[in-house]
């Protein structure tokens, strides 16, 4: 079912619209409203723009948040405070007042101000909770009584163009919001009927976000040199791998933005198109009408391409066309769902691709994970336990000395955040990637032809200079970029 509806952009603050007090008689009544009443309150009927305009300027917690990358570069702008307690208090006030539109508006305003990627509104048996995903981890923001949930669901559905009277099947919708500072936000709203009522998850995408350059993602030293060699290739397949939410798409966009020059035709086949980049021909897949990655890729070959990006390789057909494209002189970038660089080779073999095709077409594999950074405002250094020091030394033994200065192992210090008002007392703020970048060389290629096991491929890749995910994580922990426990969280 395709119920996706685009609602007109709703500016968060629209100066031209007169302020309207949403606190009407109806909405000050105790927070007990049936779904029917909920959707019939005056505030719900008012267009979103008016209510949005009625809001006072957002409190400190939601001043425009700079991109982590941008802020580390300039370091000029004051970081917003992540004052979870203040947000909780404001939302609590709206709940007590029974002001559903205000509650929903505050929820969205706060979420967009502190770089929340997803808002979860989930009914449980007796209460409903709102959680925000911040830097990849969910945080409980507030709980409210179940009896106001139908009104909140109706409110969100109206704002995202969904049917309020349809509660039995999942629905997908969108909201577009422009913030005061000109950020264009796209909220993808998904509803799901659960045994306790409808659950709503909203993914927030900042369309005006600038694409960070590769080093800002965490690609450093020898890894960056490998990336530069990949970027200079006239043809071949480059794959980015990792679990969902490991930052694969960002890496592809950052790579494309380096390749994006007037001299080349870059075509992308995506589902969904997450950022729009000038100079690229970006195509949105529509699997329901059989326009999928494989058919997109076939079309690309008739469009005189130089560089082709395919959202994901999931099946034999797609990988085979990608390899054919590479062997006929094109550079193909894509993602694949595996755990490691070496595991990707095994996965492609399992898809039924012949070893000689893999060895000749695949030029590089980038495995990655996203980890949280140490909050720079409350960072402190400490000396780890001797046992951990030994473990780190053992893991980093034999790492390419061009990538990492072995002398740093003599006096290992790690970093952690004490917790402050900039990081919501978590000690962590922002995220970066840890990477394992494998370059196809003669040694690895000949092992693929022999159908060698993973362990042998891994040894050969390491001998060829590959830094493993764990090693890159340890190096970043020693440099004081990330807390060491983040490495254990994402790498087994
Ligand atoms: Zn902090």
Short mmCIF file of N, CA and C and ligand atoms in Angstrom, two decimals, residues 375 377-378 419-420 422-423 427, ligand 1:
data_model
loop_
_atom_site.label_atom_id
_atom_site.label_comp_id
_atom_site.label_asym_id
_atom_site.label_seq_id
_atom_site.Cartn_x
_atom_site.Cartn_y
_atom_site.Cartn_z
N UNK A 375 32.87 13.30 24.59
CA UNK A 375 32.45 14.69 24.61
C UNK A 375 33.68 15.57 24.87
N UNK A 377 33.83 18.56 25.71
CA UNK A 377 33.66 19.56 26.77
C UNK A 377 33.94 18.99 28.17
N UNK A 378 33.86 17.66 28.32
CA UNK A 378 34.08 17.10 29.66
C UNK A 378 35.07 15.94 29.61
N UNK A 419 30.80 13.80 31.86
CA UNK A 419 29.37 14.14 31.78
C UNK A 419 29.19 15.63 32.02
N UNK A 420 28.48 16.30 31.13
CA UNK A 420 28.26 17.74 31.30
C UNK A 420 26.96 18.14 30.61
N UNK A 422 26.55 19.71 27.91
CA UNK A 422 26.59 19.68 26.44
C UNK A 422 26.29 18.29 25.91
N UNK A 423 26.52 17.28 26.73
CA UNK A 423 26.36 15.90 26.24
C UNK A 423 25.22 15.19 26.97
N UNK A 427 28.72 11.87 28.61
CA UNK A 427 30.16 11.83 28.39
C UNK A 427 30.52 11.58 26.92
ZN1 LIG B 1 30.14 16.40 28.10
#
